[in-house]
């Protein structure tokens, strides 16, 4: 079984400041980890994913995340926040389960950008 | 072109009614999903179909019945609607069931049961 915990349901940062959204995972099999973004009244869009290759993963819109097995973490960062980054961010985990893979999502973190 | 589309976008109905939500993808994907997002934004998978075959069926009331007439379509029928069914329902698709495949989400259907 897999699960993810997102610390902080709301995060506010100033425009131009570092964005850090936290995600810790639990998995009984080697995990695959994802970050999705949901803009208001829209569906989810993939930001980036970790699939056991490089531990530092770069995604769209300047976001990146680092897989740290020792800390069971997959935190999302962006060096400089932009107003357009305001959205809900979801961490998700899955693992190879013989064709029955399913994504398990965290509870989400709402990112607010302060002008 | 919309990759994953859902109709309707909004659905307001009374308790006890039966309603359907339709989903279509034009990505040529083999696998489709239904998710439920509750009022606290928690997103949980309900069903998954691969090549029209049901492969994931989470603990969902029997009142919910998915139907996949072909690979490009996955509809969700809900009988005897209850207040607790109010949520946003998302359809998604992916190339296949492999865990690393990206899922593409539709815009969602906001269901309100009064």
PDB file of N, CA and C in Angstrom, chain A residues 12-104:
ATOM      1  N   UNK A  12       1.819  30.350   1.720  1.00  0.00           N
ATOM      2  CA  UNK A  12       1.843  31.671   1.076  1.00  0.00           C
ATOM      3  C   UNK A  12       3.291  32.111   0.939  1.00  0.00           C
ATOM      4  N   UNK A  13       3.639  32.586  -0.235  1.00  0.00           N
ATOM      5  CA  UNK A  13       4.980  33.123  -0.457  1.00  0.00           C
ATOM      6  C   UNK A  13       4.852  34.421  -1.242  1.00  0.00           C
ATOM      7  N   UNK A  14       5.837  35.268  -1.086  1.00  0.00           N
ATOM      8  CA  UNK A  14       5.866  36.516  -1.842  1.00  0.00           C
ATOM      9  C   UNK A  14       6.342  36.255  -3.263  1.00  0.00           C
ATOM     10  N   UNK A  15       5.877  37.062  -4.177  1.00  0.00           N
ATOM     11  CA  UNK A  15       6.330  36.961  -5.562  1.00  0.00           C
ATOM     12  C   UNK A  15       7.840  37.112  -5.598  1.00  0.00           C
ATOM     13  N   UNK A  16       8.516  36.194  -6.298  1.00  0.00           N
ATOM     14  CA  UNK A  16       9.961  36.225  -6.373  1.00  0.00           C
ATOM     15  C   UNK A  16      10.664  35.401  -5.316  1.00  0.00           C
ATOM     16  N   UNK A  17       9.943  34.947  -4.308  1.00  0.00           N
ATOM     17  CA  UNK A  17      10.530  34.150  -3.230  1.00  0.00           C
ATOM     18  C   UNK A  17      10.536  32.670  -3.599  1.00  0.00           C
ATOM     19  N   UNK A  18      11.293  31.910  -2.806  1.00  0.00           N
ATOM     20  CA  UNK A  18      11.380  30.466  -3.008  1.00  0.00           C
ATOM     21  C   UNK A  18      10.058  29.795  -2.652  1.00  0.00           C
ATOM     22  N   UNK A  19       9.654  28.850  -3.504  1.00  0.00           N
ATOM     23  CA  UNK A  19       8.495  28.020  -3.219  1.00  0.00           C
ATOM     24  C   UNK A  19       8.982  26.651  -2.750  1.00  0.00           C
ATOM     25  N   UNK A  20       8.461  26.188  -1.623  1.00  0.00           N
ATOM     26  CA  UNK A  20       8.792  24.861  -1.111  1.00  0.00           C
ATOM     27  C   UNK A  20       7.504  24.209  -0.638  1.00  0.00           C
ATOM     28  N   UNK A  21       7.102  23.140  -1.320  1.00  0.00           N
ATOM     29  CA  UNK A  21       5.908  22.380  -0.939  1.00  0.00           C
ATOM     30  C   UNK A  21       6.370  20.975  -0.558  1.00  0.00           C
ATOM     31  N   UNK A  22       5.938  20.545   0.627  1.00  0.00           N
ATOM     32  CA  UNK A  22       6.481  19.315   1.196  1.00  0.00           C
ATOM     33  C   UNK A  22       5.600  18.105   0.942  1.00  0.00           C
ATOM     34  N   UNK A  23       6.252  16.990   0.657  1.00  0.00           N
ATOM     35  CA  UNK A  23       5.554  15.725   0.436  1.00  0.00           C
ATOM     36  C   UNK A  23       6.407  14.594   0.985  1.00  0.00           C
ATOM     37  N   UNK A  24       5.830  13.788   1.848  1.00  0.00           N
ATOM     38  CA  UNK A  24       6.473  12.572   2.334  1.00  0.00           C
ATOM     39  C   UNK A  24       5.627  11.378   1.922  1.00  0.00           C
ATOM     40  N   UNK A  25       6.285  10.295   1.595  1.00  0.00           N
ATOM     41  CA  UNK A  25       5.555   9.142   1.083  1.00  0.00           C
ATOM     42  C   UNK A  25       5.796   7.912   1.936  1.00  0.00           C
ATOM     43  N   UNK A  26       4.901   6.979   1.781  1.00  0.00           N
ATOM     44  CA  UNK A  26       5.045   5.660   2.376  1.00  0.00           C
ATOM     45  C   UNK A  26       4.679   4.645   1.295  1.00  0.00           C
ATOM     46  N   UNK A  27       5.547   3.659   1.102  1.00  0.00           N
ATOM     47  CA  UNK A  27       5.282   2.695   0.045  1.00  0.00           C
ATOM     48  C   UNK A  27       5.928   1.360   0.378  1.00  0.00           C
ATOM     49  N   UNK A  28       5.213   0.288   0.118  1.00  0.00           N
ATOM     50  CA  UNK A  28       5.730  -1.055   0.372  1.00  0.00           C
ATOM     51  C   UNK A  28       6.515  -1.587  -0.821  1.00  0.00           C
ATOM     52  N   UNK A  29       6.470  -0.872  -1.934  1.00  0.00           N
ATOM     53  CA  UNK A  29       7.229  -1.223  -3.132  1.00  0.00           C
ATOM     54  C   UNK A  29       7.967   0.029  -3.579  1.00  0.00           C
ATOM     55  N   UNK A  30       8.989  -0.119  -4.411  1.00  0.00           N
ATOM     56  CA  UNK A  30       9.680   1.089  -4.904  1.00  0.00           C
ATOM     57  C   UNK A  30       8.664   2.050  -5.503  1.00  0.00           C
ATOM     58  N   UNK A  31       8.681   3.283  -5.022  1.00  0.00           N
ATOM     59  CA  UNK A  31       7.615   4.218  -5.434  1.00  0.00           C
ATOM     60  C   UNK A  31       7.914   4.951  -6.720  1.00  0.00           C
ATOM     61  N   UNK A  32       6.845   5.323  -7.391  1.00  0.00           N
ATOM     62  CA  UNK A  32       6.903   6.330  -8.431  1.00  0.00           C
ATOM     63  C   UNK A  32       6.124   7.522  -7.888  1.00  0.00           C
ATOM     64  N   UNK A  33       6.697   8.699  -8.006  1.00  0.00           N
ATOM     65  CA  UNK A  33       6.118   9.873  -7.361  1.00  0.00           C
ATOM     66  C   UNK A  33       5.823  10.962  -8.380  1.00  0.00           C
ATOM     67  N   UNK A  34       4.759  11.678  -8.144  1.00  0.00           N
ATOM     68  CA  UNK A  34       4.282  12.681  -9.086  1.00  0.00           C
ATOM     69  C   UNK A  34       3.874  13.948  -8.331  1.00  0.00           C
ATOM     70  N   UNK A  35       4.016  15.063  -9.006  1.00  0.00           N
ATOM     71  CA  UNK A  35       3.393  16.303  -8.573  1.00  0.00           C
ATOM     72  C   UNK A  35       2.449  16.760  -9.692  1.00  0.00           C
ATOM     73  N   UNK A  36       1.206  17.034  -9.276  1.00  0.00           N
ATOM     74  CA  UNK A  36       0.215  17.574 -10.198  1.00  0.00           C
ATOM     75  C   UNK A  36      -0.212  18.957  -9.702  1.00  0.00           C
ATOM     76  N   UNK A  37      -0.609  19.817 -10.631  1.00  0.00           N
ATOM     77  CA  UNK A  37      -1.108  21.136 -10.287  1.00  0.00           C
ATOM     78  C   UNK A  37      -2.542  21.275 -10.788  1.00  0.00           C
ATOM     79  N   UNK A  38      -3.360  21.920  -9.975  1.00  0.00           N
ATOM     80  CA  UNK A  38      -4.752  22.176 -10.352  1.00  0.00           C
ATOM     81  C   UNK A  38      -5.020  23.660 -10.246  1.00  0.00           C
ATOM     82  N   UNK A  39      -5.227  24.305 -11.377  1.00  0.00           N
ATOM     83  CA  UNK A  39      -5.619  25.712 -11.388  1.00  0.00           C
ATOM     84  C   UNK A  39      -7.123  25.798 -11.139  1.00  0.00           C
ATOM     85  N   UNK A  40      -7.609  26.924 -10.659  1.00  0.00           N
ATOM     86  CA  UNK A  40      -9.033  27.051 -10.310  1.00  0.00           C
ATOM     87  C   UNK A  40      -9.952  26.593 -11.427  1.00  0.00           C
ATOM     88  N   UNK A  41     -10.908  25.768 -11.053  1.00  0.00           N
ATOM     89  CA  UNK A  41     -11.943  25.263 -11.968  1.00  0.00           C
ATOM     90  C   UNK A  41     -11.373  24.498 -13.165  1.00  0.00           C
ATOM     91  N   UNK A  42     -10.230  23.867 -12.961  1.00  0.00           N
ATOM     92  CA  UNK A  42      -9.646  23.069 -14.037  1.00  0.00           C
ATOM     93  C   UNK A  42      -9.290  21.673 -13.531  1.00  0.00           C
ATOM     94  N   UNK A  43      -8.955  20.811 -14.466  1.00  0.00           N
ATOM     95  CA  UNK A  43      -8.469  19.489 -14.093  1.00  0.00           C
ATOM     96  C   UNK A  43      -7.005  19.548 -13.682  1.00  0.00           C
ATOM     97  N   UNK A  44      -6.462  18.397 -13.312  1.00  0.00           N
ATOM     98  CA  UNK A  44      -5.073  18.333 -12.870  1.00  0.00           C
ATOM     99  C   UNK A  44      -4.136  18.214 -14.069  1.00  0.00           C
ATOM    100  N   UNK A  45      -2.945  18.784 -13.891  1.00  0.00           N
ATOM    101  CA  UNK A  45      -1.931  18.758 -14.938  1.00  0.00           C
ATOM    102  C   UNK A  45      -0.623  18.289 -14.321  1.00  0.00           C
ATOM    103  N   UNK A  46       0.073  17.400 -14.995  1.00  0.00           N
ATOM    104  CA  UNK A  46       1.325  16.883 -14.449  1.00  0.00           C
ATOM    105  C   UNK A  46       2.415  17.946 -14.483  1.00  0.00           C
ATOM    106  N   UNK A  47       3.072  18.137 -13.328  1.00  0.00           N
ATOM    107  CA  UNK A  47       4.216  19.034 -13.245  1.00  0.00           C
ATOM    108  C   UNK A  47       5.509  18.275 -13.493  1.00  0.00           C
ATOM    109  N   UNK A  48       5.650  17.151 -12.810  1.00  0.00           N
ATOM    110  CA  UNK A  48       6.855  16.343 -12.938  1.00  0.00           C
ATOM    111  C   UNK A  48       6.616  14.979 -12.305  1.00  0.00           C
ATOM    112  N   UNK A  49       7.557  14.049 -12.598  1.00  0.00           N
ATOM    113  CA  UNK A  49       7.430  12.715 -12.018  1.00  0.00           C
ATOM    114  C   UNK A  49       8.800  12.094 -11.789  1.00  0.00           C
ATOM    115  N   UNK A  50       8.870  11.270 -10.769  1.00  0.00           N
ATOM    116  CA  UNK A  50      10.060  10.484 -10.465  1.00  0.00           C
ATOM    117  C   UNK A  50       9.742   9.030 -10.756  1.00  0.00           C
ATOM    118  N   UNK A  51      10.598   8.423 -11.613  1.00  0.00           N
ATOM    119  CA  UNK A  51      10.336   7.029 -11.982  1.00  0.00           C
ATOM    120  C   UNK A  51      11.598   6.192 -11.841  1.00  0.00           C
ATOM    121  N   UNK A  52      12.382   6.454 -10.828  1.00  0.00           N
ATOM    122  CA  UNK A  52      13.571   5.691 -10.437  1.00  0.00           C
ATOM    123  C   UNK A  52      14.793   5.961 -11.297  1.00  0.00           C
ATOM    124  N   UNK A  53      14.779   7.013 -12.082  1.00  0.00           N
ATOM    125  CA  UNK A  53      15.984   7.414 -12.816  1.00  0.00           C
ATOM    126  C   UNK A  53      16.706   8.456 -11.937  1.00  0.00           C
ATOM    127  N   UNK A  54      16.919   9.648 -12.453  1.00  0.00           N
ATOM    128  CA  UNK A  54      17.597  10.689 -11.689  1.00  0.00           C
ATOM    129  C   UNK A  54      16.760  11.103 -10.487  1.00  0.00           C
ATOM    130  N   UNK A  55      17.422  11.328  -9.367  1.00  0.00           N
ATOM    131  CA  UNK A  55      16.689  11.696  -8.150  1.00  0.00           C
ATOM    132  C   UNK A  55      16.231  13.148  -8.166  1.00  0.00           C
ATOM    133  N   UNK A  56      16.923  13.994  -8.931  1.00  0.00           N
ATOM    134  CA  UNK A  56      16.478  15.380  -9.080  1.00  0.00           C
ATOM    135  C   UNK A  56      15.704  15.477 -10.387  1.00  0.00           C
ATOM    136  N   UNK A  57      14.450  15.820 -10.268  1.00  0.00           N
ATOM    137  CA  UNK A  57      13.563  15.819 -11.422  1.00  0.00           C
ATOM    138  C   UNK A  57      13.146  17.243 -11.748  1.00  0.00           C
ATOM    139  N   UNK A  58      13.292  17.605 -12.995  1.00  0.00           N
ATOM    140  CA  UNK A  58      12.853  18.941 -13.429  1.00  0.00           C
ATOM    141  C   UNK A  58      11.526  18.815 -14.167  1.00  0.00           C
ATOM    142  N   UNK A  59      10.648  19.799 -13.901  1.00  0.00           N
ATOM    143  CA  UNK A  59       9.343  19.757 -14.521  1.00  0.00           C
ATOM    144  C   UNK A  59       9.039  21.018 -15.303  1.00  0.00           C
ATOM    145  N   UNK A  60       7.770  21.227 -15.540  1.00  0.00           N
ATOM    146  CA  UNK A  60       7.361  22.399 -16.304  1.00  0.00           C
ATOM    147  C   UNK A  60       7.301  23.621 -15.398  1.00  0.00           C
ATOM    148  N   UNK A  61       7.295  24.791 -16.018  1.00  0.00           N
ATOM    149  CA  UNK A  61       7.131  26.072 -15.300  1.00  0.00           C
ATOM    150  C   UNK A  61       8.203  26.316 -14.249  1.00  0.00           C
ATOM    151  N   UNK A  62       9.371  25.752 -14.410  1.00  0.00           N
ATOM    152  CA  UNK A  62      10.487  26.029 -13.510  1.00  0.00           C
ATOM    153  C   UNK A  62      10.481  25.249 -12.209  1.00  0.00           C
ATOM    154  N   UNK A  63       9.575  24.311 -12.050  1.00  0.00           N
ATOM    155  CA  UNK A  63       9.518  23.502 -10.837  1.00  0.00           C
ATOM    156  C   UNK A  63      10.486  22.322 -10.911  1.00  0.00           C
ATOM    157  N   UNK A  64      10.949  21.891  -9.753  1.00  0.00           N
ATOM    158  CA  UNK A  64      11.739  20.685  -9.662  1.00  0.00           C
ATOM    159  C   UNK A  64      11.483  20.019  -8.320  1.00  0.00           C
ATOM    160  N   UNK A  65      11.831  18.747  -8.227  1.00  0.00           N
ATOM    161  CA  UNK A  65      11.645  18.004  -6.985  1.00  0.00           C
ATOM    162  C   UNK A  65      12.781  17.008  -6.848  1.00  0.00           C
ATOM    163  N   UNK A  66      13.143  16.717  -5.606  1.00  0.00           N
ATOM    164  CA  UNK A  66      14.226  15.784  -5.346  1.00  0.00           C
ATOM    165  C   UNK A  66      13.701  14.599  -4.552  1.00  0.00           C
ATOM    166  N   UNK A  67      13.946  13.408  -5.065  1.00  0.00           N
ATOM    167  CA  UNK A  67      13.575  12.178  -4.373  1.00  0.00           C
ATOM    168  C   UNK A  67      14.665  11.845  -3.360  1.00  0.00           C
ATOM    169  N   UNK A  68      14.296  11.755  -2.097  1.00  0.00           N
ATOM    170  CA  UNK A  68      15.239  11.401  -1.045  1.00  0.00           C
ATOM    171  C   UNK A  68      14.702  10.160  -0.333  1.00  0.00           C
ATOM    172  N   UNK A  69      15.306   9.040  -0.651  1.00  0.00           N
ATOM    173  CA  UNK A  69      14.825   7.779  -0.088  1.00  0.00           C
ATOM    174  C   UNK A  69      15.011   7.732   1.421  1.00  0.00           C
ATOM    175  N   UNK A  70      16.153   8.251   1.887  1.00  0.00           N
ATOM    176  CA  UNK A  70      16.452   8.187   3.321  1.00  0.00           C
ATOM    177  C   UNK A  70      15.445   8.998   4.139  1.00  0.00           C
ATOM    178  N   UNK A  71      14.881  10.018   3.525  1.00  0.00           N
ATOM    179  CA  UNK A  71      13.909  10.865   4.221  1.00  0.00           C
ATOM    180  C   UNK A  71      12.479  10.565   3.775  1.00  0.00           C
ATOM    181  N   UNK A  72      12.311   9.635   2.880  1.00  0.00           N
ATOM    182  CA  UNK A  72      11.014   9.327   2.245  1.00  0.00           C
ATOM    183  C   UNK A  72      10.295  10.600   1.844  1.00  0.00           C
ATOM    184  N   UNK A  73      11.030  11.478   1.151  1.00  0.00           N
ATOM    185  CA  UNK A  73      10.443  12.757   0.779  1.00  0.00           C
ATOM    186  C   UNK A  73      10.562  13.007  -0.711  1.00  0.00           C
ATOM    187  N   UNK A  74       9.704  13.889  -1.172  1.00  0.00           N
ATOM    188  CA  UNK A  74       9.697  14.305  -2.583  1.00  0.00           C
ATOM    189  C   UNK A  74       9.156  15.732  -2.613  1.00  0.00           C
ATOM    190  N   UNK A  75       9.932  16.650  -2.054  1.00  0.00           N
ATOM    191  CA  UNK A  75       9.487  18.040  -1.936  1.00  0.00           C
ATOM    192  C   UNK A  75       9.593  18.771  -3.266  1.00  0.00           C
ATOM    193  N   UNK A  76       8.652  19.659  -3.494  1.00  0.00           N
ATOM    194  CA  UNK A  76       8.589  20.448  -4.735  1.00  0.00           C
ATOM    195  C   UNK A  76       9.139  21.842  -4.477  1.00  0.00           C
ATOM    196  N   UNK A  77      10.004  22.328  -5.364  1.00  0.00           N
ATOM    197  CA  UNK A  77      10.571  23.653  -5.196  1.00  0.00           C
ATOM    198  C   UNK A  77      10.551  24.433  -6.502  1.00  0.00           C
ATOM    199  N   UNK A  78      10.594  25.750  -6.321  1.00  0.00           N
ATOM    200  CA  UNK A  78      10.769  26.668  -7.453  1.00  0.00           C
ATOM    201  C   UNK A  78      11.522  27.872  -6.913  1.00  0.00           C
ATOM    202  N   UNK A  79      12.609  28.271  -7.545  1.00  0.00           N
ATOM    203  CA  UNK A  79      13.463  29.329  -6.974  1.00  0.00           C
ATOM    204  C   UNK A  79      12.752  30.671  -6.802  1.00  0.00           C
ATOM    205  N   UNK A  80      11.865  31.008  -7.742  1.00  0.00           N
ATOM    206  CA  UNK A  80      11.268  32.340  -7.726  1.00  0.00           C
ATOM    207  C   UNK A  80       9.787  32.230  -8.098  1.00  0.00           C
ATOM    208  N   UNK A  81       8.943  32.535  -7.147  1.00  0.00           N
ATOM    209  CA  UNK A  81       7.499  32.394  -7.368  1.00  0.00           C
ATOM    210  C   UNK A  81       6.969  33.473  -8.304  1.00  0.00           C
ATOM    211  N   UNK A  82       6.007  33.059  -9.100  1.00  0.00           N
ATOM    212  CA  UNK A  82       5.321  33.967 -10.018  1.00  0.00           C
ATOM    213  C   UNK A  82       3.848  33.952  -9.680  1.00  0.00           C
ATOM    214  N   UNK A  83       3.182  35.056  -9.953  1.00  0.00           N
ATOM    215  CA  UNK A  83       1.752  35.138  -9.634  1.00  0.00           C
ATOM    216  C   UNK A  83       0.965  33.990 -10.261  1.00  0.00           C
ATOM    217  N   UNK A  84       1.395  33.563 -11.425  1.00  0.00           N
ATOM    218  CA  UNK A  84       0.669  32.499 -12.130  1.00  0.00           C
ATOM    219  C   UNK A  84       0.834  31.123 -11.472  1.00  0.00           C
ATOM    220  N   UNK A  85       1.697  31.037 -10.459  1.00  0.00           N
ATOM    221  CA  UNK A  85       1.880  29.760  -9.755  1.00  0.00           C
ATOM    222  C   UNK A  85       0.792  29.496  -8.726  1.00  0.00           C
ATOM    223  N   UNK A  86      -0.047  30.475  -8.461  1.00  0.00           N
ATOM    224  CA  UNK A  86      -1.125  30.303  -7.487  1.00  0.00           C
ATOM    225  C   UNK A  86      -2.066  29.203  -7.958  1.00  0.00           C
ATOM    226  N   UNK A  87      -2.167  28.136  -7.161  1.00  0.00           N
ATOM    227  CA  UNK A  87      -2.949  26.965  -7.559  1.00  0.00           C
ATOM    228  C   UNK A  87      -2.933  25.972  -6.403  1.00  0.00           C
ATOM    229  N   UNK A  88      -3.591  24.826  -6.633  1.00  0.00           N
ATOM    230  CA  UNK A  88      -3.557  23.716  -5.682  1.00  0.00           C
ATOM    231  C   UNK A  88      -2.563  22.697  -6.227  1.00  0.00           C
ATOM    232  N   UNK A  89      -1.698  22.192  -5.349  1.00  0.00           N
ATOM    233  CA  UNK A  89      -0.663  21.252  -5.764  1.00  0.00           C
ATOM    234  C   UNK A  89      -0.867  19.926  -5.039  1.00  0.00           C
ATOM    235  N   UNK A  90      -0.801  18.858  -5.824  1.00  0.00           N
ATOM    236  CA  UNK A  90      -1.030  17.527  -5.276  1.00  0.00           C
ATOM    237  C   UNK A  90       0.196  16.643  -5.517  1.00  0.00           C
ATOM    238  N   UNK A  91       0.635  16.005  -4.458  1.00  0.00           N
ATOM    239  CA  UNK A  91       1.654  14.973  -4.554  1.00  0.00           C
ATOM    240  C   UNK A  91       0.924  13.633  -4.677  1.00  0.00           C
ATOM    241  N   UNK A  92       1.472  12.720  -5.456  1.00  0.00           N
ATOM    242  CA  UNK A  92       0.814  11.422  -5.637  1.00  0.00           C
ATOM    243  C   UNK A  92       1.869  10.336  -5.738  1.00  0.00           C
ATOM    244  N   UNK A  93       1.489   9.137  -5.343  1.00  0.00           N
ATOM    245  CA  UNK A  93       2.412   8.006  -5.355  1.00  0.00           C
ATOM    246  C   UNK A  93       1.730   6.800  -5.979  1.00  0.00           C
ATOM    247  N   UNK A  94       2.522   6.002  -6.655  1.00  0.00           N
ATOM    248  CA  UNK A  94       2.071   4.708  -7.107  1.00  0.00           C
ATOM    249  C   UNK A  94       3.291   3.796  -7.128  1.00  0.00           C
ATOM    250  N   UNK A  95       3.062   2.554  -7.437  1.00  0.00           N
ATOM    251  CA  UNK A  95       4.174   1.621  -7.475  1.00  0.00           C
ATOM    252  C   UNK A  95       3.818   0.457  -8.354  1.00  0.00           C
ATOM    253  N   UNK A  96       4.806  -0.231  -8.834  1.00  0.00           N
ATOM    254  CA  UNK A  96       4.538  -1.355  -9.710  1.00  0.00           C
ATOM    255  C   UNK A  96       3.762  -2.420  -8.955  1.00  0.00           C
ATOM    256  N   UNK A  97       2.579  -2.722  -9.428  1.00  0.00           N
ATOM    257  CA  UNK A  97       1.713  -3.663  -8.731  1.00  0.00           C
ATOM    258  C   UNK A  97       1.062  -4.602  -9.721  1.00  0.00           C
ATOM    259  N   UNK A  98       1.894  -5.059 -10.698  1.00  0.00           N
ATOM    260  CA  UNK A  98       1.445  -6.078 -11.632  1.00  0.00           C
ATOM    261  C   UNK A  98       0.188  -5.689 -12.389  1.00  0.00           C
ATOM    262  N   UNK A  99       0.186  -4.491 -12.897  1.00  0.00           N
ATOM    263  CA  UNK A  99      -0.907  -4.067 -13.759  1.00  0.00           C
ATOM    264  C   UNK A  99      -2.078  -3.472 -13.034  1.00  0.00           C
ATOM    265  N   UNK A 100      -1.991  -3.356 -11.741  1.00  0.00           N
ATOM    266  CA  UNK A 100      -3.108  -2.803 -10.987  1.00  0.00           C
ATOM    267  C   UNK A 100      -2.704  -1.490 -10.338  1.00  0.00           C
ATOM    268  N   UNK A 101      -1.804  -0.774 -11.021  1.00  0.00           N
ATOM    269  CA  UNK A 101      -1.300   0.465 -10.449  1.00  0.00           C
ATOM    270  C   UNK A 101      -2.404   1.491 -10.309  1.00  0.00           C
ATOM    271  N   UNK A 102      -2.386   2.218  -9.222  1.00  0.00           N
ATOM    272  CA  UNK A 102      -3.299   3.332  -9.081  1.00  0.00           C
ATOM    273  C   UNK A 102      -2.570   4.457  -8.366  1.00  0.00           C
ATOM    274  N   UNK A 103      -2.947   5.670  -8.723  1.00  0.00           N
ATOM    275  CA  UNK A 103      -2.375   6.839  -8.085  1.00  0.00           C
ATOM    276  C   UNK A 103      -3.089   7.113  -6.765  1.00  0.00           C
ATOM    277  N   UNK A 104      -2.299   7.300  -5.729  1.00  0.00           N
ATOM    278  CA  UNK A 104      -2.853   7.725  -4.447  1.00  0.00           C
ATOM    279  C   UNK A 104      -2.383   9.148  -4.204  1.00  0.00           C
TER     280      UNK A 104
END
